[in-house]
Coordinates of C-alpha atoms and ligand atoms in Angstrom, one line a residue:
M1 CA 1.5 263.3 187.7
S2 CA 2.2 262.4 191.4
E3 CA 4.3 259.4 192.0
P4 CA 2.4 256.4 193.5
I5 CA 3.0 256.4 197.2
A6 CA 5.1 253.5 198.4
L7 CA 4.2 251.6 201.6
E8 CA 7.4 252.7 203.3
R9 CA 7.4 252.9 207.1
R10 CA 7.4 256.3 208.7
R11 CA 8.8 257.2 212.1
L12 CA 5.9 258.5 214.2
G13 CA 7.1 261.9 215.5
N14 CA 10.0 261.5 217.9
T15 CA 9.0 257.9 218.9
D16 CA 10.8 254.8 217.8
L17 CA 7.6 253.5 216.2
L18 CA 7.9 252.8 212.5
V19 CA 4.4 252.6 211.0
T20 CA 2.9 252.1 207.5
P21 CA 1.3 255.2 206.0
L22 CA -2.0 253.4 206.4
C23 CA -3.5 252.2 209.7
V24 CA -6.5 249.9 210.2
G25 CA -9.1 251.7 212.2
G26 CA -10.9 249.4 214.6
G27 CA -14.2 251.4 215.0
P28 CA -16.2 249.4 212.5
I29 CA -14.6 246.1 213.5
G30 CA -16.6 246.0 216.7
S31 CA -19.9 247.1 215.1
M32 CA -20.9 250.7 215.7
P33 CA -24.3 250.9 213.9
A34 CA -25.0 254.4 215.4
N35 CA -21.9 255.7 213.6
F36 CA -21.8 253.6 210.4
G37 CA -25.4 252.5 209.9
Y38 CA -24.9 248.8 209.9
D39 CA -23.9 246.0 212.2
T40 CA -20.5 244.1 211.7
P41 CA -21.1 240.4 212.5
V42 CA -18.6 238.9 215.0
E43 CA -16.8 236.7 212.6
R44 CA -16.4 239.4 210.0
G45 CA -14.9 241.7 212.6
V46 CA -12.5 239.0 213.8
E47 CA -11.5 238.2 210.2
T48 CA -10.8 241.8 209.5
A49 CA -8.6 242.2 212.6
L50 CA -6.8 238.9 211.5
A51 CA -6.3 240.3 208.0
A52 CA -4.8 243.4 209.6
L53 CA -2.2 241.2 211.5
H54 CA -1.3 239.4 208.3
G55 CA -0.2 242.8 206.8
P56 CA 1.1 244.6 204.8
L57 CA -0.1 247.3 207.1
N58 CA 1.5 247.1 210.6
F59 CA -0.7 249.4 212.5
L60 CA -4.1 248.9 214.1
D61 CA -6.1 251.5 216.1
T62 CA -8.8 250.7 218.6
S63 CA -10.1 251.9 221.9
N64 CA -11.5 250.6 225.2
S65 CA -14.9 252.0 224.4
Y66 CA -15.6 251.1 220.8
S67 CA -18.9 249.1 220.9
A68 CA -18.4 248.9 224.7
G69 CA -15.2 246.8 224.3
E70 CA -16.4 244.6 221.4
S71 CA -13.7 246.0 219.0
E72 CA -11.0 245.1 221.5
R73 CA -12.5 241.7 222.2
R74 CA -12.6 240.8 218.5
I75 CA -9.1 242.1 218.0
G76 CA -8.1 240.0 221.0
L77 CA -9.6 236.8 219.3
A78 CA -7.7 237.6 216.1
I79 CA -4.4 238.0 218.1
G80 CA -5.1 234.6 219.7
R81 CA -5.8 233.0 216.3
H82 CA -2.6 234.6 214.9
G83 CA -0.5 233.2 217.7
G84 CA 0.3 236.7 219.1
L85 CA 1.1 240.0 217.7
P86 CA 3.6 240.2 214.8
D87 CA 7.0 241.5 216.1
D88 CA 6.9 244.8 214.2
F89 CA 3.2 245.4 214.7
V90 CA 1.9 248.6 216.4
L91 CA -1.3 248.1 218.3
A92 CA -2.7 251.3 219.7
T93 CA -5.7 251.5 222.0
K94 CA -7.2 254.3 224.2
L95 CA -8.1 255.0 227.8
D96 CA -11.8 255.7 228.1
R97 CA -14.1 257.2 230.6
D98 CA -16.8 255.0 232.1
L99 CA -19.5 255.3 229.4
G100 CA -22.3 255.0 232.1
S101 CA -21.2 257.4 234.7
G102 CA -18.8 259.6 232.7
D103 CA -16.1 258.9 235.3
F104 CA -12.8 260.1 233.8
S105 CA -10.7 259.9 236.9
A106 CA -7.2 258.5 237.1
E107 CA -8.6 255.4 238.9
R108 CA -11.0 254.8 236.0
M109 CA -8.1 255.1 233.5
Y110 CA -6.2 252.3 235.4
R111 CA -9.3 250.1 235.1
S112 CA -9.6 251.1 231.4
A113 CA -6.0 250.0 230.8
R114 CA -6.5 246.7 232.7
E115 CA -9.7 245.9 230.7
S116 CA -7.8 246.5 227.5
Q117 CA -4.9 244.4 228.5
D118 CA -7.3 241.5 229.3
R119 CA -9.4 241.8 226.1
L120 CA -6.3 242.1 223.9
D121 CA -4.3 239.7 226.0
V122 CA -1.3 242.0 225.9
E123 CA 0.7 243.2 228.9
S124 CA 1.8 246.5 227.3
F125 CA 0.9 248.8 224.4
S126 CA 3.2 250.4 221.9
L127 CA 0.9 253.3 221.9
L128 CA -1.8 254.3 224.4
H129 CA -4.0 257.4 223.9
L130 CA -6.2 259.4 226.1
H131 CA -9.5 259.2 224.2
D132 CA -11.9 262.1 223.7
P133 CA -10.9 264.3 226.5
E134 CA -13.5 266.8 225.3
H135 CA -15.9 264.9 227.5
V136 CA -14.1 266.2 230.6
G137 CA -12.3 269.3 229.3
F138 CA -8.6 270.3 229.2
E139 CA -8.3 271.6 232.8
A140 CA -9.9 268.6 234.4
A141 CA -8.0 266.2 232.2
M142 CA -4.6 267.8 233.4
A143 CA -5.6 268.1 237.1
P144 CA -4.2 265.9 239.8
G145 CA -6.2 262.7 240.0
G146 CA -7.3 263.2 236.4
P147 CA -6.7 261.0 233.3
V148 CA -3.4 262.5 232.2
E149 CA -1.8 261.7 235.5
A150 CA -2.8 258.1 235.0
L151 CA -1.6 257.9 231.4
L152 CA 1.8 259.3 232.5
A153 CA 2.0 256.8 235.3
L154 CA 1.2 254.0 232.9
K155 CA 4.0 255.1 230.7
E156 CA 6.4 255.2 233.7
R157 CA 5.4 251.7 234.6
G158 CA 6.0 250.4 231.1
V159 CA 2.3 249.6 230.4
A160 CA 2.5 252.2 227.5
R161 CA 5.7 252.8 225.6
H162 CA 4.4 255.9 224.0
I163 CA 1.3 258.0 224.8
G164 CA -1.0 260.1 222.7
V165 CA -4.2 262.2 222.8
A166 CA -7.0 261.4 220.5
G167 CA -10.0 263.5 220.1
G168 CA -12.2 266.0 218.3
P169 CA -11.9 269.8 218.9
V170 CA -8.7 271.1 217.4
E171 CA -8.2 274.0 219.8
M172 CA -8.4 271.5 222.7
L173 CA -5.9 269.2 221.0
R174 CA -3.6 272.1 220.4
R175 CA -3.5 272.7 224.2
F176 CA -2.7 269.1 224.9
V177 CA 0.1 269.2 222.3
E178 CA 1.5 272.4 224.0
T179 CA 1.9 270.5 227.4
G180 CA 4.8 268.6 225.8
V181 CA 3.9 265.3 227.5
F182 CA 2.3 263.6 224.5
D183 CA 4.3 261.6 221.9
V184 CA 1.4 261.5 219.4
V185 CA -1.8 263.3 218.6
L186 CA -4.8 261.8 216.6
T187 CA -7.2 264.1 214.9
H188 CA -10.3 262.9 213.0
N189 CA -12.7 264.1 210.3
R190 CA -10.8 267.5 210.4
W191 CA -8.1 267.1 207.7
T192 CA -10.0 265.7 204.7
L193 CA -11.1 266.7 201.2
V194 CA -13.9 268.9 202.6
D195 CA -12.9 269.8 206.2
R196 CA -9.5 271.5 206.8
S197 CA -9.8 272.4 210.6
A198 CA -6.8 270.6 211.7
D199 CA -4.1 272.3 209.6
Q200 CA -2.6 274.4 212.4
L201 CA -2.8 271.6 214.9
I202 CA -0.9 269.3 212.6
Q203 CA 1.8 271.9 211.9
E204 CA 2.2 272.7 215.6
A205 CA 2.5 269.0 216.4
V206 CA 5.0 268.3 213.7
D207 CA 7.1 271.4 214.9
A208 CA 7.0 270.0 218.4
G209 CA 8.1 266.5 217.2
V210 CA 4.7 265.0 218.0
G211 CA 3.6 262.2 215.7
V212 CA 0.4 263.0 213.8
L213 CA -2.3 260.4 213.1
N214 CA -5.1 261.5 210.7
A215 CA -8.2 259.5 211.2
A216 CA -11.6 259.2 209.4
V217 CA -10.5 260.7 206.1
F218 CA -13.7 259.2 204.6
G219 CA -15.7 261.4 207.1
G220 CA -17.2 258.2 208.4
G221 CA -17.8 256.7 205.0
V222 CA -19.3 259.3 202.7
L223 CA -15.9 260.2 201.1
A224 CA -15.4 256.5 200.3
R225 CA -18.8 255.6 199.0
G226 CA -20.0 258.9 197.6
L227 CA -23.3 260.6 198.3
G228 CA -25.6 258.0 196.8
S229 CA -29.2 258.3 197.6
A230 CA -29.2 258.1 201.5
A231 CA -29.2 261.2 203.6
A232 CA -25.6 262.4 203.7
R233 CA -23.7 262.2 207.0
Y234 CA -20.3 263.5 207.7
G235 CA -18.4 263.1 210.9
Y236 CA -21.1 260.8 212.3
R237 CA -23.9 263.4 212.0
E238 CA -26.2 264.7 209.3
A239 CA -24.2 266.8 207.0
E240 CA -25.4 270.4 206.4
P241 CA -26.3 271.3 202.9
R242 CA -23.0 273.2 202.2
V243 CA -21.0 270.3 203.3
V244 CA -23.1 268.0 201.0
S245 CA -22.5 270.5 198.2
A246 CA -18.8 270.3 198.8
I247 CA -18.8 266.5 198.8
A248 CA -20.8 266.5 195.6
S249 CA -18.2 268.9 194.0
V250 CA -15.3 266.7 195.0
E251 CA -17.1 263.6 193.8
E252 CA -17.7 265.2 190.5
L253 CA -14.1 266.3 190.1
A254 CA -12.9 262.8 191.0
N255 CA -15.2 261.4 188.4
S256 CA -14.1 263.8 185.8
F257 CA -10.4 262.7 186.4
G258 CA -11.5 259.0 186.5
V259 CA -10.1 258.9 190.1
P260 CA -12.0 256.8 192.7
L261 CA -13.3 259.1 195.4
A262 CA -11.8 256.8 198.1
A263 CA -8.4 257.1 196.5
A264 CA -8.6 260.9 196.6
A265 CA -9.8 260.8 200.2
I266 CA -6.8 258.6 201.3
Q267 CA -4.2 260.3 199.3
F268 CA -5.3 263.8 200.4
S269 CA -3.9 262.6 203.7
T270 CA -1.0 260.3 202.8
R271 CA 0.5 262.8 200.4
D272 CA 0.9 265.3 203.2
P273 CA 4.4 264.6 204.6
R274 CA 3.3 265.8 208.0
I275 CA 0.9 262.9 208.6
G276 CA 2.6 259.8 210.2
S277 CA -0.3 257.5 209.4
T278 CA -3.8 257.8 208.0
V279 CA -6.4 255.7 210.0
L280 CA -9.1 254.1 207.9
G281 CA -12.1 252.4 209.4
I282 CA -12.9 249.1 207.8
S283 CA -15.0 246.1 208.7
R284 CA -14.2 243.7 205.8
P285 CA -10.8 241.9 205.3
E286 CA -10.7 242.7 201.6
R287 CA -10.6 246.5 202.4
I288 CA -6.9 246.3 203.4
A289 CA -5.7 245.3 199.9
A290 CA -8.2 247.7 198.4
A291 CA -6.9 250.6 200.6
V292 CA -3.3 249.8 199.6
G293 CA -4.4 249.8 196.0
L294 CA -6.3 253.1 196.4
N295 CA -3.3 254.6 198.0
A296 CA -1.3 253.9 194.9
V297 CA -3.7 255.0 192.3
P298 CA -2.0 257.8 190.2
I299 CA -3.7 261.1 190.7
P300 CA -2.6 264.1 188.5
D301 CA -1.3 267.2 190.1
E302 CA -4.0 269.1 188.3
F303 CA -6.6 267.2 190.4
W304 CA -4.9 268.4 193.6
A305 CA -4.7 271.9 192.4
Q306 CA -8.5 272.0 191.8
V307 CA -9.6 270.0 194.9
H308 CA -7.8 272.4 197.1
E309 CA -10.4 275.0 196.2
L310 CA -13.4 272.6 196.9
A311 CA -13.3 272.4 200.7
A312 CA -16.6 273.2 202.4
P313 CA -16.8 276.8 203.7
S314 CA -14.7 277.1 206.9
D315 CA -17.7 278.0 209.2
T316 CA -19.1 274.5 208.4
W317 CA -15.9 272.7 209.6
L318 CA -16.1 270.6 212.7
S319 CA -13.3 272.7 214.2
Ligands
NAP1 N1 -11.5 260.0 218.8 C1 -10.8 259.2 218.2 O1 -9.9 258.6 218.7 C2 -11.2 258.7 216.8 C3 -12.3 259.3 216.2 C4 -12.6 258.8 214.9 C5 -11.9 257.8 214.3 N2 -10.9 257.2 215.0 C6 -10.1 256.1 214.4 O2 -10.0 256.3 213.0 C7 -10.7 255.2 212.4 C8 -11.3 255.7 211.1 O3 -12.5 256.5 211.3 P1 -13.9 255.9 211.1 O4 -13.9 254.4 211.0 O5 -14.8 256.5 212.2 O6 -14.4 256.5 209.7 P2 -13.8 256.5 208.3 O7 -12.5 255.8 208.2 O8 -13.9 257.8 207.8 O9 -15.0 255.7 207.5 C9 -15.2 254.3 207.8 C10 -16.2 253.8 206.8 O10 -15.6 253.8 205.4 C11 -16.0 252.6 204.8 N3 -14.9 252.3 203.9 C12 -13.7 252.1 204.1 N4 -13.0 251.7 203.0 C13 -13.9 251.7 202.0 C14 -13.9 251.5 200.6 N5 -12.8 251.1 200.0 N6 -15.0 251.6 199.9 C15 -16.2 251.9 200.5 N7 -16.3 252.1 201.8 C16 -15.1 252.1 202.6 C17 -16.1 251.6 205.9 O11 -16.9 250.6 205.4 P3 -16.8 249.0 205.8 O12 -17.1 248.9 207.3 O13 -17.8 248.4 205.0 O14 -15.4 248.6 205.6 C18 -16.8 252.4 207.0 O15 -18.1 252.4 206.8 C19 -11.6 254.7 213.4 O16 -12.1 253.3 213.1 C20 -10.8 254.7 214.6 O17 -9.8 253.7 214.7 C21 -10.5 257.7 216.3

């Protein structure tokens, strides 16, 4: 039987950030119906962010672009109600392209940081990521006048204490990690019960002293709620039949062990010592205590031995 996982703080890579193994993901807080299939009312979003600030988790992830800034605005309202950020709290946000024009220039990045500072009412960030650079590509992101130049300058000026890269395609993220300039990497939907694309990325990051954040371990929700009757989506898109079948098998295994699917989805990540923190998207205050509880549900080693074999075929992974 695995030991229940304690809510100890882990050092994130070589940074001085000490984070809880679970991090509140701010995507649903701002309301993203295209991703999650429902609206999050303003007050529920603010209450969720406020609950995050009350602990026991000390880590909250958002971005400039989530719901066109609404996630940051709601988190900013919560920070105001709380009377500021708790001392040991790690608030991460991300530099985003202009969603209208696609502008990913250094100048746009400075504006992105300023917008985030204003919405969140903070002068500096413990952790600031470059967000979804797949929209511009590695070369353009690294080029003079590009977004990485701006991110490095923001670190130099003290606007960001630590910098990260957060995005999708794992091969691209591996290239960013190889540059040696990032303190942290965030991968999503790619190190889960059914998709294992990010294994090598994670290992290379750890070997390089880069902190690893594993986000969207519910695949956007299906690995928390189960398949149900609605059309299955994984990673914010319709899931192909072999992925649906893998999810069904994992769900069946979890049921046979009496293990909540969401507990298995969370612990798949938190039991991996390479992961600095696991980022869970939530839009309800009560989800925080629920997540801490799910992370502590005892899960037999036999379950892990069997679930290991149940990933979807590798050619279905998001990669
Ligand atoms: N490129 C990037 O940087 C990137 C990409 C993806 C994700 N992320 C970060 O990682 C976070 C997590 O990813 P995600 O939010 O996209 O997806 P996710 O965490 O895989 O899934 C979020 C969904 O799971 C549901 N959920 C959570 N706990 C649950 C529970 N106990 N029971 C039933 N349902 C539950 C949430 O519902 P409720 O809304 O009802 O709570 C929400 O619909 C994001 O919010 C974001 O902070 C970053």
